[in-house]
Amino acid sequence: DAGVTQSPTHLIKTRGQQVTLRCSPISGHKSVSWYQQVLGQGPQFIFQYYEKEERGRGNFPDRFSARQFPNYSSELNVNALLLGDSALYLCASSVDRGPQPYGYTFGSGTRLTVV
Amino acid sequence: QQQVKQSPQSLIVQKGGISIINCAYENTAFDYFPWYQQFPGKGPALLIAIRPDVSEKKEGRFTISFNKSAKQFSLHIMDSQPGDSATYFCAASMEYTDKLIFGTGTRLQVFP
């Protein structure tokens, strides 16, 4: 079975631009969460979607938005990119709404570099 | 109160030794404590998890010890191997919430 698939794996953007990151969860998983991992730090929660509805939002500005599609795949959009948005963006899928009790399965992430 | 504090930041262990990573939390509403392992270029992978109603959980060479009164939990890796060299994150969550709160990570290096 395929794991969590994220695309693209790497990209470079200029300050002020907009970016869209994509995630396909494990088949049968209805929940997708997005995390930002800055180099040398632990992942920080951005969004969680379950059954195509936003169920949770972390402490990130409105420049960050996301959505989940009928096939449970998801997109994360970031507008007006700042240098500080440079990070590894991780997508996690789970069977149930949250990380309990089966845990998250993370993708390998999208490495975003803002120059 | 939403933080999970992790130590040490880095750890060097000889092959066959025991690796110990510690985490502490403040929020007593946390009720799920997983550990994740992350290799370079990969996303975190769930290693082992524990709930506060048990004091210890073992899976192979990996053991979580949990001290509810001290609000601390730790990961023990027995017979550490070079293949265990990775970054380890503790995390916590509350039931019916949608997020994991991660520690800052521990980079483990196991030398032959």
Short mmCIF file of N, CA and C in Angstrom, two decimals, chain B residues 2-97:
data_model
loop_
_atom_site.label_atom_id
_atom_site.label_comp_id
_atom_site.label_asym_id
_atom_site.label_seq_id
_atom_site.Cartn_x
_atom_site.Cartn_y
_atom_site.Cartn_z
N GLN B 2 1.15 24.48 27.04
CA GLN B 2 1.01 23.62 25.89
C GLN B 2 2.34 23.05 25.43
N GLN B 3 3.41 23.35 26.14
CA GLN B 3 4.73 22.91 25.70
C GLN B 3 5.06 21.52 26.20
N VAL B 4 5.94 20.89 25.42
CA VAL B 4 6.56 19.64 25.84
C VAL B 4 8.07 19.88 25.76
N LYS B 5 8.74 19.75 26.90
CA LYS B 5 10.17 20.05 26.94
C LYS B 5 10.96 18.76 26.84
N GLN B 6 11.93 18.74 25.93
CA GLN B 6 12.68 17.53 25.62
C GLN B 6 14.16 17.75 25.84
N SER B 7 14.81 16.73 26.39
CA SER B 7 16.26 16.79 26.59
C SER B 7 16.84 15.37 26.51
N PRO B 8 18.12 15.23 26.15
CA PRO B 8 19.02 16.29 25.71
C PRO B 8 18.76 16.67 24.26
N GLN B 9 19.42 17.70 23.80
CA GLN B 9 19.29 18.12 22.41
C GLN B 9 20.00 17.14 21.49
N SER B 10 21.13 16.61 21.96
CA SER B 10 21.86 15.61 21.19
C SER B 10 22.43 14.56 22.14
N LEU B 11 22.68 13.38 21.58
CA LEU B 11 23.10 12.25 22.40
C LEU B 11 24.00 11.36 21.56
N ILE B 12 25.15 11.00 22.13
CA ILE B 12 26.07 10.10 21.45
C ILE B 12 26.22 8.85 22.32
N VAL B 13 25.97 7.70 21.72
CA VAL B 13 25.98 6.43 22.46
C VAL B 13 26.80 5.41 21.67
N GLN B 14 27.48 4.56 22.40
CA GLN B 14 28.21 3.47 21.76
C GLN B 14 27.25 2.34 21.42
N LYS B 15 27.56 1.64 20.35
CA LYS B 15 26.77 0.47 19.96
C LYS B 15 26.62 -0.48 21.15
N GLY B 16 25.40 -0.92 21.37
CA GLY B 16 25.13 -1.83 22.48
C GLY B 16 24.73 -1.13 23.76
N GLY B 17 24.90 0.18 23.81
CA GLY B 17 24.56 0.94 25.00
C GLY B 17 23.08 1.29 25.08
N ILE B 18 22.72 1.96 26.15
CA ILE B 18 21.33 2.39 26.36
C ILE B 18 21.22 3.89 26.07
N SER B 19 20.26 4.24 25.23
CA SER B 19 19.98 5.64 24.94
C SER B 19 18.74 6.05 25.73
N ILE B 20 18.83 7.19 26.40
CA ILE B 20 17.71 7.66 27.22
C ILE B 20 17.39 9.10 26.84
N ILE B 21 16.14 9.35 26.48
CA ILE B 21 15.67 10.69 26.12
C ILE B 21 14.50 11.03 27.02
N ASN B 22 14.51 12.24 27.55
CA ASN B 22 13.52 12.64 28.54
C ASN B 22 12.61 13.76 28.04
N CYS B 23 11.36 13.72 28.48
CA CYS B 23 10.41 14.78 28.17
C CYS B 23 9.58 15.13 29.39
N ALA B 24 9.17 16.39 29.47
CA ALA B 24 8.35 16.86 30.58
C ALA B 24 7.22 17.73 30.03
N TYR B 25 6.10 17.71 30.73
CA TYR B 25 4.95 18.48 30.29
C TYR B 25 4.30 19.13 31.51
N GLU B 26 3.45 20.14 31.26
CA GLU B 26 2.76 20.84 32.33
C GLU B 26 1.27 20.55 32.35
N ASN B 27 0.69 20.40 31.16
CA ASN B 27 -0.75 20.30 31.05
C ASN B 27 -1.23 18.89 31.43
N THR B 28 -1.92 18.77 32.54
CA THR B 28 -2.38 17.46 33.00
C THR B 28 -3.54 16.91 32.17
N ALA B 29 -4.04 17.69 31.23
CA ALA B 29 -5.08 17.20 30.33
C ALA B 29 -4.52 16.33 29.21
N PHE B 30 -3.20 16.36 29.03
CA PHE B 30 -2.60 15.47 28.03
C PHE B 30 -2.85 14.02 28.43
N ASP B 31 -3.25 13.21 27.46
CA ASP B 31 -3.53 11.81 27.80
C ASP B 31 -3.00 10.83 26.77
N TYR B 32 -2.12 11.29 25.92
CA TYR B 32 -1.54 10.40 24.90
C TYR B 32 -0.16 10.92 24.62
N PHE B 33 0.84 10.03 24.73
CA PHE B 33 2.24 10.45 24.63
C PHE B 33 2.97 9.52 23.67
N PRO B 34 3.09 9.92 22.41
CA PRO B 34 3.83 9.10 21.43
C PRO B 34 5.27 9.58 21.28
N TRP B 35 6.09 8.68 20.78
CA TRP B 35 7.45 9.01 20.37
C TRP B 35 7.55 8.75 18.87
N TYR B 36 8.20 9.70 18.18
CA TYR B 36 8.40 9.58 16.75
C TYR B 36 9.89 9.57 16.45
N GLN B 37 10.24 8.83 15.39
CA GLN B 37 11.62 8.72 14.92
C GLN B 37 11.68 9.33 13.52
N GLN B 38 12.66 10.19 13.30
CA GLN B 38 12.77 10.84 12.00
C GLN B 38 14.18 10.70 11.44
N PHE B 39 14.28 10.12 10.25
CA PHE B 39 15.54 10.05 9.54
C PHE B 39 15.65 11.23 8.59
N PRO B 40 16.87 11.63 8.25
CA PRO B 40 17.04 12.78 7.34
C PRO B 40 16.28 12.59 6.03
N GLY B 41 15.55 13.62 5.63
CA GLY B 41 14.81 13.57 4.38
C GLY B 41 13.49 12.83 4.45
N LYS B 42 13.13 12.39 5.64
CA LYS B 42 11.88 11.64 5.81
C LYS B 42 10.99 12.32 6.83
N GLY B 43 9.70 11.96 6.81
CA GLY B 43 8.81 12.45 7.83
C GLY B 43 8.94 11.62 9.10
N PRO B 44 8.45 12.13 10.22
CA PRO B 44 8.49 11.36 11.47
C PRO B 44 7.67 10.08 11.34
N ALA B 45 8.13 9.03 11.99
CA ALA B 45 7.42 7.75 12.00
C ALA B 45 7.12 7.36 13.44
N LEU B 46 5.89 6.95 13.69
CA LEU B 46 5.48 6.56 15.05
C LEU B 46 6.29 5.35 15.50
N LEU B 47 6.87 5.49 16.68
CA LEU B 47 7.72 4.43 17.24
C LEU B 47 6.95 3.65 18.30
N ILE B 48 6.42 4.35 19.27
CA ILE B 48 5.75 3.75 20.41
C ILE B 48 4.96 4.85 21.10
N ALA B 49 3.86 4.49 21.76
CA ALA B 49 3.03 5.48 22.45
C ALA B 49 2.52 4.91 23.75
N ILE B 50 2.18 5.81 24.68
CA ILE B 50 1.71 5.38 26.00
C ILE B 50 0.60 6.30 26.48
N ARG B 51 -0.26 5.78 27.31
CA ARG B 51 -1.28 6.57 27.99
C ARG B 51 -0.92 6.66 29.46
N PRO B 52 -1.42 7.67 30.19
CA PRO B 52 -0.99 7.88 31.58
C PRO B 52 -1.50 6.84 32.56
N ASP B 53 -2.33 5.89 32.13
CA ASP B 53 -2.81 4.89 33.07
C ASP B 53 -1.84 3.71 33.23
N VAL B 54 -0.73 3.73 32.48
CA VAL B 54 0.32 2.72 32.65
C VAL B 54 1.65 3.42 32.88
N SER B 55 2.55 2.75 33.60
CA SER B 55 3.83 3.37 33.94
C SER B 55 4.94 2.98 32.98
N GLU B 56 4.72 1.92 32.21
CA GLU B 56 5.77 1.49 31.30
C GLU B 56 5.15 0.71 30.14
N LYS B 57 5.75 0.90 28.96
CA LYS B 57 5.33 0.14 27.79
C LYS B 57 6.58 -0.23 27.00
N LYS B 58 6.66 -1.50 26.63
CA LYS B 58 7.85 -1.99 25.94
C LYS B 58 7.46 -2.58 24.60
N GLU B 59 8.23 -2.22 23.56
CA GLU B 59 8.06 -2.82 22.25
C GLU B 59 9.46 -3.08 21.68
N GLY B 60 9.86 -4.34 21.75
CA GLY B 60 11.20 -4.70 21.28
C GLY B 60 12.26 -4.04 22.13
N ARG B 61 13.16 -3.30 21.49
CA ARG B 61 14.23 -2.63 22.22
C ARG B 61 13.82 -1.26 22.76
N PHE B 62 12.60 -0.83 22.47
CA PHE B 62 12.13 0.49 22.85
C PHE B 62 11.16 0.42 24.02
N THR B 63 11.41 1.23 25.04
CA THR B 63 10.56 1.27 26.23
C THR B 63 10.23 2.71 26.57
N ILE B 64 8.95 2.96 26.86
CA ILE B 64 8.55 4.26 27.42
C ILE B 64 8.33 4.06 28.91
N SER B 65 8.93 4.94 29.70
CA SER B 65 8.65 4.99 31.13
C SER B 65 7.86 6.26 31.41
N PHE B 66 6.80 6.15 32.18
CA PHE B 66 5.91 7.29 32.40
C PHE B 66 5.73 7.54 33.89
N ASN B 67 5.97 8.78 34.31
CA ASN B 67 5.81 9.17 35.70
C ASN B 67 4.75 10.27 35.77
N LYS B 68 3.52 9.85 36.08
CA LYS B 68 2.40 10.79 36.04
C LYS B 68 2.53 11.90 37.07
N SER B 69 2.98 11.56 38.28
CA SER B 69 3.08 12.56 39.34
C SER B 69 4.13 13.62 39.01
N ALA B 70 5.21 13.20 38.37
CA ALA B 70 6.27 14.15 38.00
C ALA B 70 6.00 14.81 36.66
N LYS B 71 4.99 14.34 35.95
CA LYS B 71 4.67 14.84 34.60
C LYS B 71 5.88 14.72 33.69
N GLN B 72 6.47 13.52 33.71
CA GLN B 72 7.64 13.26 32.89
C GLN B 72 7.49 11.89 32.22
N PHE B 73 8.09 11.75 31.05
CA PHE B 73 8.14 10.46 30.41
C PHE B 73 9.44 10.37 29.61
N SER B 74 9.90 9.16 29.41
CA SER B 74 11.20 8.99 28.77
C SER B 74 11.17 7.79 27.83
N LEU B 75 12.07 7.85 26.86
CA LEU B 75 12.26 6.77 25.90
C LEU B 75 13.61 6.13 26.18
N HIS B 76 13.60 4.81 26.34
CA HIS B 76 14.83 4.05 26.52
C HIS B 76 15.02 3.16 25.29
N ILE B 77 16.19 3.24 24.70
CA ILE B 77 16.52 2.36 23.58
C ILE B 77 17.62 1.44 24.07
N MET B 78 17.28 0.17 24.23
CA MET B 78 18.24 -0.81 24.71
C MET B 78 19.08 -1.33 23.53
N ASP B 79 20.31 -1.77 23.84
CA ASP B 79 21.17 -2.33 22.80
C ASP B 79 21.17 -1.44 21.56
N SER B 80 21.48 -0.17 21.74
CA SER B 80 21.43 0.80 20.65
C SER B 80 22.30 0.37 19.48
N GLN B 81 21.79 0.57 18.27
CA GLN B 81 22.48 0.17 17.04
C GLN B 81 22.73 1.39 16.15
N PRO B 82 23.74 1.32 15.29
CA PRO B 82 23.98 2.45 14.38
C PRO B 82 22.75 2.82 13.55
N GLY B 83 21.93 1.85 13.23
CA GLY B 83 20.70 2.11 12.49
C GLY B 83 19.66 2.89 13.27
N ASP B 84 19.87 3.04 14.58
CA ASP B 84 18.97 3.84 15.41
C ASP B 84 19.31 5.33 15.33
N SER B 85 20.43 5.65 14.69
CA SER B 85 20.85 7.04 14.57
C SER B 85 19.80 7.83 13.79
N ALA B 86 19.18 8.77 14.46
CA ALA B 86 18.05 9.53 13.91
C ALA B 86 17.72 10.64 14.90
N THR B 87 16.71 11.43 14.56
CA THR B 87 16.19 12.42 15.51
C THR B 87 14.90 11.88 16.11
N TYR B 88 14.78 11.97 17.40
CA TYR B 88 13.62 11.44 18.12
C TYR B 88 12.82 12.60 18.72
N PHE B 89 11.53 12.53 18.55
CA PHE B 89 10.63 13.56 19.08
C PHE B 89 9.62 12.92 20.03
N CYS B 90 9.48 13.50 21.21
CA CYS B 90 8.34 13.14 22.03
C CYS B 90 7.18 14.08 21.65
N ALA B 91 5.98 13.68 21.99
CA ALA B 91 4.82 14.49 21.67
C ALA B 91 3.73 14.21 22.68
N ALA B 92 2.70 15.04 22.66
CA ALA B 92 1.57 14.86 23.55
C ALA B 92 0.31 15.38 22.88
N SER B 93 -0.80 14.80 23.27
CA SER B 93 -2.08 15.31 22.78
C SER B 93 -3.16 15.05 23.83
N MET B 94 -4.27 15.77 23.67
CA MET B 94 -5.43 15.58 24.54
C MET B 94 -6.53 14.90 23.74
N GLU B 95 -7.28 14.04 24.39
CA GLU B 95 -8.37 13.37 23.71
C GLU B 95 -9.34 14.39 23.14
N TYR B 96 -9.88 14.09 21.99
CA TYR B 96 -10.88 14.92 21.31
C TYR B 96 -10.29 16.22 20.77
N THR B 97 -8.96 16.30 20.74
CA THR B 97 -8.33 17.42 20.04
C THR B 97 -7.64 16.88 18.81
#
